[in-house]
mmCIF file with all atom_site columns, C-alpha atoms in Angstrom:
data_model
loop_
_atom_site.group_PDB
_atom_site.id
_atom_site.type_symbol
_atom_site.label_atom_id
_atom_site.label_alt_id
_atom_site.label_comp_id
_atom_site.label_asym_id
_atom_site.label_entity_id
_atom_site.label_seq_id
_atom_site.pdbx_PDB_ins_code
_atom_site.Cartn_x
_atom_site.Cartn_y
_atom_site.Cartn_z
_atom_site.occupancy
_atom_site.B_iso_or_equiv
_atom_site.pdbx_formal_charge
_atom_site.auth_seq_id
_atom_site.auth_comp_id
_atom_site.auth_asym_id
_atom_site.auth_atom_id
_atom_site.pdbx_PDB_model_num
ATOM 1   C CA . MET A 1 1   ? 117.017 128.067 149.005 1.00 0.00 ? 1   MET A CA 1
ATOM 2   C CA . LYS A 1 2   ? 116.101 124.629 150.303 1.00 0.00 ? 2   LYS A CA 1
ATOM 3   C CA . SER A 1 3   ? 112.431 124.999 149.262 1.00 0.00 ? 3   SER A CA 1
ATOM 4   C CA . SER A 1 4   ? 113.371 126.097 145.715 1.00 0.00 ? 4   SER A CA 1
ATOM 5   C CA . LEU A 1 5   ? 115.643 123.064 145.416 1.00 0.00 ? 5   LEU A CA 1
ATOM 6   C CA . ILE A 1 6   ? 112.805 120.781 146.581 1.00 0.00 ? 6   ILE A CA 1
ATOM 7   C CA . ILE A 1 7   ? 110.424 122.419 144.086 1.00 0.00 ? 7   ILE A CA 1
ATOM 8   C CA . THR A 1 8   ? 112.975 121.987 141.280 1.00 0.00 ? 8   THR A CA 1
ATOM 9   C CA . ILE A 1 9   ? 113.568 118.328 142.155 1.00 0.00 ? 9   ILE A CA 1
ATOM 10  C CA . THR A 1 10  ? 109.815 117.692 142.436 1.00 0.00 ? 10  THR A CA 1
ATOM 11  C CA . ALA A 1 11  ? 109.132 119.395 139.093 1.00 0.00 ? 11  ALA A CA 1
ATOM 12  C CA . PHE A 1 12  ? 111.929 117.410 137.452 1.00 0.00 ? 12  PHE A CA 1
ATOM 13  C CA . GLY A 1 13  ? 110.522 114.175 138.924 1.00 0.00 ? 13  GLY A CA 1
ATOM 14  C CA . LEU A 1 14  ? 107.028 114.979 137.662 1.00 0.00 ? 14  LEU A CA 1
ATOM 15  C CA . LEU A 1 15  ? 108.426 115.854 134.235 1.00 0.00 ? 15  LEU A CA 1
ATOM 16  C CA . GLN A 1 16  ? 110.410 112.612 134.113 1.00 0.00 ? 16  GLN A CA 1
ATOM 17  C CA . GLY A 1 17  ? 107.314 110.657 135.138 1.00 0.00 ? 17  GLY A CA 1
ATOM 18  C CA . HIS A 1 18  ? 105.257 112.382 132.449 1.00 0.00 ? 18  HIS A CA 1
ATOM 19  C CA . LEU A 1 19  ? 107.912 111.769 129.798 1.00 0.00 ? 19  LEU A CA 1
ATOM 20  C CA . SER A 1 20  ? 108.229 108.119 130.668 1.00 0.00 ? 20  SER A CA 1
ATOM 21  C CA . ILE A 1 21  ? 104.468 107.660 130.345 1.00 0.00 ? 21  ILE A CA 1
ATOM 22  C CA . ALA A 1 22  ? 104.532 109.398 126.951 1.00 0.00 ? 22  ALA A CA 1
ATOM 23  C CA . GLN A 1 23  ? 107.221 107.000 125.726 1.00 0.00 ? 23  GLN A CA 1
ATOM 24  C CA . THR A 1 24  ? 105.553 103.812 126.921 1.00 0.00 ? 24  THR A CA 1
ATOM 25  C CA . ALA A 1 25  ? 104.399 101.392 124.242 1.00 0.00 ? 25  ALA A CA 1
ATOM 26  C CA . ALA A 1 26  ? 100.693 100.620 124.218 1.00 0.00 ? 26  ALA A CA 1
ATOM 27  C CA . ALA A 1 27  ? 98.571  98.062  122.416 1.00 0.00 ? 27  ALA A CA 1
ATOM 28  C CA . ASP A 1 28  ? 96.507  100.807 120.789 1.00 0.00 ? 28  ASP A CA 1
ATOM 29  C CA . ASN A 1 29  ? 99.455  102.784 119.373 1.00 0.00 ? 29  ASN A CA 1
ATOM 30  C CA . LYS A 1 30  ? 98.735  103.474 115.726 1.00 0.00 ? 30  LYS A CA 1
ATOM 31  C CA . PRO A 1 31  ? 100.894 105.078 113.041 1.00 0.00 ? 31  PRO A CA 1
ATOM 32  C CA . TRP A 1 32  ? 99.928  108.636 112.200 1.00 0.00 ? 32  TRP A CA 1
ATOM 33  C CA . GLN A 1 33  ? 98.473  109.421 108.815 1.00 0.00 ? 33  GLN A CA 1
ATOM 34  C CA . ALA A 1 34  ? 100.760 111.003 106.226 1.00 0.00 ? 34  ALA A CA 1
ATOM 35  C CA . ILE A 1 35  ? 99.270  112.722 103.213 1.00 0.00 ? 35  ILE A CA 1
ATOM 36  C CA . THR A 1 36  ? 100.736 111.792 99.840  1.00 0.00 ? 36  THR A CA 1
ATOM 37  C CA . PHE A 1 37  ? 100.066 112.868 96.294  1.00 0.00 ? 37  PHE A CA 1
ATOM 38  C CA . GLN A 1 38  ? 101.897 109.843 94.862  1.00 0.00 ? 38  GLN A CA 1
ATOM 39  C CA . PRO A 1 39  ? 100.282 106.443 94.283  1.00 0.00 ? 39  PRO A CA 1
ATOM 40  C CA . ILE A 1 40  ? 99.844  104.577 97.565  1.00 0.00 ? 40  ILE A CA 1
ATOM 41  C CA . PRO A 1 41  ? 101.510 101.143 97.612  1.00 0.00 ? 41  PRO A CA 1
ATOM 42  C CA . LYS A 1 42  ? 99.091  98.312  98.289  1.00 0.00 ? 42  LYS A CA 1
ATOM 43  C CA . GLY A 1 43  ? 99.012  94.559  98.060  1.00 0.00 ? 43  GLY A CA 1
ATOM 44  C CA . PRO A 1 44  ? 100.729 91.674  99.799  1.00 0.00 ? 44  PRO A CA 1
ATOM 45  C CA . SER A 1 45  ? 104.271 92.824  98.899  1.00 0.00 ? 45  SER A CA 1
ATOM 46  C CA . PHE A 1 46  ? 103.869 96.194  100.681 1.00 0.00 ? 46  PHE A CA 1
ATOM 47  C CA . LEU A 1 47  ? 105.522 95.920  104.102 1.00 0.00 ? 47  LEU A CA 1
ATOM 48  C CA . GLY A 1 48  ? 105.282 99.496  105.331 1.00 0.00 ? 48  GLY A CA 1
ATOM 49  C CA . ALA A 1 49  ? 106.012 103.195 104.945 1.00 0.00 ? 49  ALA A CA 1
ATOM 50  C CA . PHE A 1 50  ? 108.230 105.155 107.332 1.00 0.00 ? 50  PHE A CA 1
ATOM 51  C CA . GLU A 1 51  ? 108.811 108.899 107.530 1.00 0.00 ? 51  GLU A CA 1
ATOM 52  C CA . GLY A 1 52  ? 111.065 111.261 109.386 1.00 0.00 ? 52  GLY A CA 1
ATOM 53  C CA . ARG A 1 53  ? 112.927 114.517 109.271 1.00 0.00 ? 53  ARG A CA 1
ATOM 54  C CA . ILE A 1 54  ? 116.592 113.795 109.798 1.00 0.00 ? 54  ILE A CA 1
ATOM 55  C CA . PRO A 1 55  ? 119.603 116.134 110.104 1.00 0.00 ? 55  PRO A CA 1
ATOM 56  C CA . CYS A 1 56  ? 121.667 116.680 106.963 1.00 0.00 ? 56  CYS A CA 1
ATOM 57  C CA . VAL A 1 57  ? 124.923 116.240 108.858 1.00 0.00 ? 57  VAL A CA 1
ATOM 58  C CA . GLY A 1 58  ? 126.516 112.845 108.311 1.00 0.00 ? 58  GLY A CA 1
ATOM 59  C CA . ILE A 1 59  ? 124.013 111.314 105.927 1.00 0.00 ? 59  ILE A CA 1
ATOM 60  C CA . VAL A 1 60  ? 124.505 113.802 103.063 1.00 0.00 ? 60  VAL A CA 1
ATOM 61  C CA . PRO A 1 61  ? 128.070 112.679 102.263 1.00 0.00 ? 61  PRO A CA 1
ATOM 62  C CA . GLN A 1 62  ? 127.212 109.034 102.910 1.00 0.00 ? 62  GLN A CA 1
ATOM 63  C CA . LEU A 1 63  ? 124.423 109.075 100.318 1.00 0.00 ? 63  LEU A CA 1
ATOM 64  C CA . LYS A 1 64  ? 126.311 111.513 98.063  1.00 0.00 ? 64  LYS A CA 1
ATOM 65  C CA . LEU A 1 65  ? 123.440 114.019 98.076  1.00 0.00 ? 65  LEU A CA 1
ATOM 66  C CA . LYS A 1 66  ? 123.567 117.541 96.718  1.00 0.00 ? 66  LYS A CA 1
ATOM 67  C CA . THR A 1 67  ? 122.116 120.034 99.190  1.00 0.00 ? 67  THR A CA 1
ATOM 68  C CA . ALA A 1 68  ? 122.010 123.728 99.867  1.00 0.00 ? 68  ALA A CA 1
ATOM 69  C CA . ALA A 1 69  ? 124.959 124.965 101.944 1.00 0.00 ? 69  ALA A CA 1
ATOM 70  C CA . ASP A 1 70  ? 122.607 125.746 104.843 1.00 0.00 ? 70  ASP A CA 1
ATOM 71  C CA . CYS A 1 71  ? 120.807 122.367 104.786 1.00 0.00 ? 71  CYS A CA 1
ATOM 72  C CA . GLU A 1 72  ? 119.371 121.596 108.230 1.00 0.00 ? 72  GLU A CA 1
ATOM 73  C CA . LYS A 1 73  ? 117.070 118.663 107.552 1.00 0.00 ? 73  LYS A CA 1
ATOM 74  C CA . LEU A 1 74  ? 115.970 116.134 104.990 1.00 0.00 ? 74  LEU A CA 1
ATOM 75  C CA . LYS A 1 75  ? 112.353 115.005 104.790 1.00 0.00 ? 75  LYS A CA 1
ATOM 76  C CA . CYS A 1 76  ? 112.408 111.252 104.172 1.00 0.00 ? 76  CYS A CA 1
ATOM 77  C CA . ARG A 1 77  ? 109.873 108.617 103.211 1.00 0.00 ? 77  ARG A CA 1
ATOM 78  C CA . LEU A 1 78  ? 110.988 104.995 103.066 1.00 0.00 ? 78  LEU A CA 1
ATOM 79  C CA . VAL A 1 79  ? 108.682 102.368 101.566 1.00 0.00 ? 79  VAL A CA 1
ATOM 80  C CA . LEU A 1 80  ? 109.664 98.734  102.114 1.00 0.00 ? 80  LEU A CA 1
ATOM 81  C CA . PHE A 1 81  ? 108.461 95.755  100.105 1.00 0.00 ? 81  PHE A CA 1
ATOM 82  C CA . HIS A 1 82  ? 108.924 92.046  100.765 1.00 0.00 ? 82  HIS A CA 1
ATOM 83  C CA . ASP A 1 83  ? 108.239 88.798  98.960  1.00 0.00 ? 83  ASP A CA 1
ATOM 84  C CA . PRO A 1 84  ? 104.709 87.879  100.095 1.00 0.00 ? 84  PRO A CA 1
ATOM 85  C CA . SER A 1 85  ? 105.309 84.135  99.862  1.00 0.00 ? 85  SER A CA 1
ATOM 86  C CA . THR A 1 86  ? 108.617 83.978  101.766 1.00 0.00 ? 86  THR A CA 1
ATOM 87  C CA . MET A 1 87  ? 108.252 87.231  103.755 1.00 0.00 ? 87  MET A CA 1
ATOM 88  C CA . GLN A 1 88  ? 111.890 87.969  102.872 1.00 0.00 ? 88  GLN A CA 1
ATOM 89  C CA . PRO A 1 89  ? 113.048 91.536  102.094 1.00 0.00 ? 89  PRO A CA 1
ATOM 90  C CA . ALA A 1 90  ? 112.723 92.586  98.453  1.00 0.00 ? 90  ALA A CA 1
ATOM 91  C CA . ASN A 1 91  ? 113.035 96.176  97.284  1.00 0.00 ? 91  ASN A CA 1
ATOM 92  C CA . PHE A 1 92  ? 112.629 99.685  98.675  1.00 0.00 ? 92  PHE A CA 1
ATOM 93  C CA . GLU A 1 93  ? 111.853 103.227 97.588  1.00 0.00 ? 93  GLU A CA 1
ATOM 94  C CA . PHE A 1 94  ? 113.486 106.072 99.524  1.00 0.00 ? 94  PHE A CA 1
ATOM 95  C CA . ARG A 1 95  ? 112.265 109.610 98.754  1.00 0.00 ? 95  ARG A CA 1
ATOM 96  C CA . ILE A 1 96  ? 114.440 112.402 100.146 1.00 0.00 ? 96  ILE A CA 1
ATOM 97  C CA . VAL A 1 97  ? 113.230 116.006 99.932  1.00 0.00 ? 97  VAL A CA 1
ATOM 98  C CA . GLY A 1 98  ? 115.973 118.542 100.622 1.00 0.00 ? 98  GLY A CA 1
ATOM 99  C CA . GLY A 1 99  ? 118.762 116.593 98.946  1.00 0.00 ? 99  GLY A CA 1
ATOM 100 C CA . GLY A 1 100 ? 119.367 115.862 95.294  1.00 0.00 ? 100 GLY A CA 1
ATOM 101 C CA . GLU A 1 101 ? 118.639 117.617 92.037  1.00 0.00 ? 101 GLU A CA 1
ATOM 102 C CA . VAL A 1 102 ? 116.705 120.895 91.951  1.00 0.00 ? 102 VAL A CA 1
ATOM 103 C CA . GLN A 1 103 ? 113.022 120.481 91.043  1.00 0.00 ? 103 GLN A CA 1
ATOM 104 C CA . TRP A 1 104 ? 110.580 123.252 90.135  1.00 0.00 ? 104 TRP A CA 1
ATOM 105 C CA . GLN A 1 105 ? 106.917 123.268 91.090  1.00 0.00 ? 105 GLN A CA 1
ATOM 106 C CA . ASP A 1 106 ? 104.491 126.203 91.008  1.00 0.00 ? 106 ASP A CA 1
ATOM 107 C CA . GLY A 1 107 ? 107.345 128.709 90.715  1.00 0.00 ? 107 GLY A CA 1
ATOM 108 C CA . HIS A 1 108 ? 109.267 127.317 93.695  1.00 0.00 ? 108 HIS A CA 1
ATOM 109 C CA . SER A 1 109 ? 112.326 125.106 93.793  1.00 0.00 ? 109 SER A CA 1
ATOM 110 C CA . TYR A 1 110 ? 113.309 122.264 96.080  1.00 0.00 ? 110 TYR A CA 1
ATOM 111 C CA . ARG A 1 111 ? 115.777 119.391 95.993  1.00 0.00 ? 111 ARG A CA 1
ATOM 112 C CA . LEU A 1 112 ? 114.635 115.800 95.544  1.00 0.00 ? 112 LEU A CA 1
ATOM 113 C CA . THR A 1 113 ? 116.231 112.367 95.345  1.00 0.00 ? 113 THR A CA 1
ATOM 114 C CA . ASN A 1 114 ? 114.410 109.098 94.782  1.00 0.00 ? 114 ASN A CA 1
ATOM 115 C CA . LEU A 1 115 ? 116.574 106.095 95.618  1.00 0.00 ? 115 LEU A CA 1
ATOM 116 C CA . GLU A 1 116 ? 115.522 102.543 94.822  1.00 0.00 ? 116 GLU A CA 1
ATOM 117 C CA . GLY A 1 117 ? 117.201 99.237  95.396  1.00 0.00 ? 117 GLY A CA 1
ATOM 118 C CA . LYS A 1 118 ? 117.248 96.027  97.370  1.00 0.00 ? 118 LYS A CA 1
ATOM 119 C CA . TRP A 1 119 ? 117.230 95.627  101.113 1.00 0.00 ? 119 TRP A CA 1
ATOM 120 C CA . SER A 1 120 ? 118.159 92.804  103.428 1.00 0.00 ? 120 SER A CA 1
ATOM 121 C CA . LYS A 1 121 ? 118.327 91.981  107.128 1.00 0.00 ? 121 LYS A CA 1
ATOM 122 C CA . GLU A 1 122 ? 121.427 91.407  109.249 1.00 0.00 ? 122 GLU A CA 1
ATOM 123 C CA . LYS A 1 123 ? 121.977 90.590  112.887 1.00 0.00 ? 123 LYS A CA 1
ATOM 124 C CA . GLY A 1 124 ? 124.179 92.653  115.116 1.00 0.00 ? 124 GLY A CA 1
ATOM 125 C CA . MET A 1 125 ? 125.821 96.001  115.589 1.00 0.00 ? 125 MET A CA 1
ATOM 126 C CA . PRO A 1 126 ? 128.775 97.000  117.778 1.00 0.00 ? 126 PRO A CA 1
ATOM 127 C CA . SER A 1 127 ? 126.605 97.837  120.785 1.00 0.00 ? 127 SER A CA 1
ATOM 128 C CA . ASP A 1 128 ? 124.129 94.931  120.420 1.00 0.00 ? 128 ASP A CA 1
ATOM 129 C CA . GLN A 1 129 ? 124.971 91.673  118.682 1.00 0.00 ? 129 GLN A CA 1
ATOM 130 C CA . GLU A 1 130 ? 121.295 90.624  118.632 1.00 0.00 ? 130 GLU A CA 1
ATOM 131 C CA . ALA A 1 131 ? 119.977 93.823  117.021 1.00 0.00 ? 131 ALA A CA 1
ATOM 132 C CA . GLU A 1 132 ? 117.963 93.481  113.819 1.00 0.00 ? 132 GLU A CA 1
ATOM 133 C CA . ILE A 1 133 ? 119.493 95.685  111.124 1.00 0.00 ? 133 ILE A CA 1
ATOM 134 C CA . TYR A 1 134 ? 117.908 96.586  107.795 1.00 0.00 ? 134 TYR A CA 1
ATOM 135 C CA . VAL A 1 135 ? 120.498 97.172  105.066 1.00 0.00 ? 135 VAL A CA 1
ATOM 136 C CA . LEU A 1 136 ? 119.426 99.356  102.147 1.00 0.00 ? 136 LEU A CA 1
ATOM 137 C CA . GLU A 1 137 ? 121.536 99.134  98.989  1.00 0.00 ? 137 GLU A CA 1
ATOM 138 C CA . PRO A 1 138 ? 120.530 101.876 96.541  1.00 0.00 ? 138 PRO A CA 1
ATOM 139 C CA . ALA A 1 139 ? 121.099 100.888 92.914  1.00 0.00 ? 139 ALA A CA 1
ATOM 140 C CA . ALA A 1 140 ? 122.250 104.393 91.894  1.00 0.00 ? 140 ALA A CA 1
ATOM 141 C CA . ILE A 1 141 ? 125.129 104.776 94.395  1.00 0.00 ? 141 ILE A CA 1
ATOM 142 C CA . GLN A 1 142 ? 127.815 102.633 95.988  1.00 0.00 ? 142 GLN A CA 1
ATOM 143 C CA . ALA A 1 143 ? 126.670 102.992 99.572  1.00 0.00 ? 143 ALA A CA 1
ATOM 144 C CA . LYS A 1 144 ? 124.781 101.048 102.200 1.00 0.00 ? 144 LYS A CA 1
ATOM 145 C CA . LEU A 1 145 ? 122.351 102.600 104.617 1.00 0.00 ? 145 LEU A CA 1
ATOM 146 C CA . TYR A 1 146 ? 121.899 100.781 107.919 1.00 0.00 ? 146 TYR A CA 1
ATOM 147 C CA . LEU A 1 147 ? 118.675 101.015 109.911 1.00 0.00 ? 147 LEU A CA 1
ATOM 148 C CA . LEU A 1 148 ? 118.152 99.563  113.374 1.00 0.00 ? 148 LEU A CA 1
ATOM 149 C CA . LYS A 1 149 ? 114.685 98.093  113.847 1.00 0.00 ? 149 LYS A CA 1
ATOM 150 C CA . GLY A 1 150 ? 113.528 99.538  117.171 1.00 0.00 ? 150 GLY A CA 1
ATOM 151 C CA . ASP A 1 151 ? 110.177 97.775  116.814 1.00 0.00 ? 151 ASP A CA 1
ATOM 152 C CA . ASN A 1 152 ? 107.598 97.348  114.054 1.00 0.00 ? 152 ASN A CA 1
ATOM 153 C CA . ASN A 1 153 ? 106.917 101.093 114.017 1.00 0.00 ? 153 ASN A CA 1
ATOM 154 C CA . VAL A 1 154 ? 110.324 102.757 114.325 1.00 0.00 ? 154 VAL A CA 1
ATOM 155 C CA . LEU A 1 155 ? 113.650 102.565 112.498 1.00 0.00 ? 155 LEU A CA 1
ATOM 156 C CA . PHE A 1 156 ? 116.839 104.349 113.593 1.00 0.00 ? 156 PHE A CA 1
ATOM 157 C CA . VAL A 1 157 ? 119.251 105.556 110.893 1.00 0.00 ? 157 VAL A CA 1
ATOM 158 C CA . LEU A 1 158 ? 122.751 104.303 111.759 1.00 0.00 ? 158 LEU A CA 1
ATOM 159 C CA . ASP A 1 159 ? 126.149 105.452 110.503 1.00 0.00 ? 159 ASP A CA 1
ATOM 160 C CA . GLU A 1 160 ? 128.425 103.571 108.095 1.00 0.00 ? 160 GLU A CA 1
ATOM 161 C CA . ASN A 1 161 ? 129.790 101.459 110.972 1.00 0.00 ? 161 ASN A CA 1
ATOM 162 C CA . LYS A 1 162 ? 126.342 100.557 112.333 1.00 0.00 ? 162 LYS A CA 1
ATOM 163 C CA . GLY A 1 163 ? 126.753 103.028 115.165 1.00 0.00 ? 163 GLY A CA 1
ATOM 164 C CA . PHE A 1 164 ? 124.106 105.376 116.470 1.00 0.00 ? 164 PHE A CA 1
ATOM 165 C CA . ARG A 1 165 ? 123.876 108.839 114.945 1.00 0.00 ? 165 ARG A CA 1
ATOM 166 C CA . THR A 1 166 ? 123.224 111.745 117.266 1.00 0.00 ? 166 THR A CA 1
ATOM 167 C CA . GLY A 1 167 ? 120.508 114.169 116.219 1.00 0.00 ? 167 GLY A CA 1
ATOM 168 C CA . ASN A 1 168 ? 120.130 117.714 117.440 1.00 0.00 ? 168 ASN A CA 1
ATOM 169 C CA . GLU A 1 169 ? 117.534 119.739 119.321 1.00 0.00 ? 169 GLU A CA 1
ATOM 170 C CA . ASN A 1 170 ? 115.238 119.805 116.271 1.00 0.00 ? 170 ASN A CA 1
ATOM 171 C CA . PHE A 1 171 ? 115.730 116.567 114.328 1.00 0.00 ? 171 PHE A CA 1
ATOM 172 C CA . SER A 1 172 ? 116.622 112.943 115.043 1.00 0.00 ? 172 SER A CA 1
ATOM 173 C CA . TYR A 1 173 ? 117.767 110.036 112.888 1.00 0.00 ? 173 TYR A CA 1
ATOM 174 C CA . THR A 1 174 ? 114.438 108.264 113.321 1.00 0.00 ? 174 THR A CA 1
ATOM 175 C CA . LEU A 1 175 ? 111.894 107.024 110.795 1.00 0.00 ? 175 LEU A CA 1
ATOM 176 C CA . ASN A 1 176 ? 108.393 106.257 112.112 1.00 0.00 ? 176 ASN A CA 1
ATOM 177 C CA . ARG A 1 177 ? 105.786 104.027 110.477 1.00 0.00 ? 177 ARG A CA 1
ATOM 178 C CA . VAL A 1 178 ? 102.994 106.008 108.823 1.00 0.00 ? 178 VAL A CA 1
ATOM 179 C CA . GLU A 1 179 ? 99.709  105.209 107.146 1.00 0.00 ? 179 GLU A CA 1
ATOM 180 C CA . LEU A 1 180 ? 99.705  106.848 103.717 1.00 0.00 ? 180 LEU A CA 1
ATOM 181 C CA . VAL A 1 181 ? 96.480  108.638 102.814 1.00 0.00 ? 181 VAL A CA 1
ATOM 182 C CA . PRO A 1 182 ? 95.665  110.409 99.534  1.00 0.00 ? 182 PRO A CA 1
ATOM 183 C CA . GLY A 1 183 ? 95.946  114.204 99.413  1.00 0.00 ? 183 GLY A CA 1
ATOM 184 C CA . LYS A 1 184 ? 93.180  116.293 97.910  1.00 0.00 ? 184 LYS A CA 1
#
């Protein structure tokens, strides 16, 4: 019994050590490439593209999205633009596959919403008054979407009160920076 406990503790320690190494930031971390069939934003006003697969729970009513009753995830792509002379936030494009109106392509259907609007930066959230928060204000709906800037490569989708959302075993409320590359 004692040896199996020692083996379990050792294995857990090795796993923890491995996981902590995998999560460590490095100078050579680069965004992964994401294939797109839409025009790729370029130029000095393009700040970045972020993607993620987030749970439907919570965000669907907030953004007033239509989804299937069994919706598990939304595939999201956020593109941020800024004023190149002032470096201040300007506009955004937020593509959400899995929520929205039904679209047909090659005999198959899917749901799609494209939200556009202005974004800004705020300081502070209940758990961290120094946190940098991106505030998206879609033109088509009366809602704000709050994103916590983790670093230059990751954004966390917050709730309406700027609190953390809890994902599940398959999906998190995280958007990661990607490099958009053309599909063939």
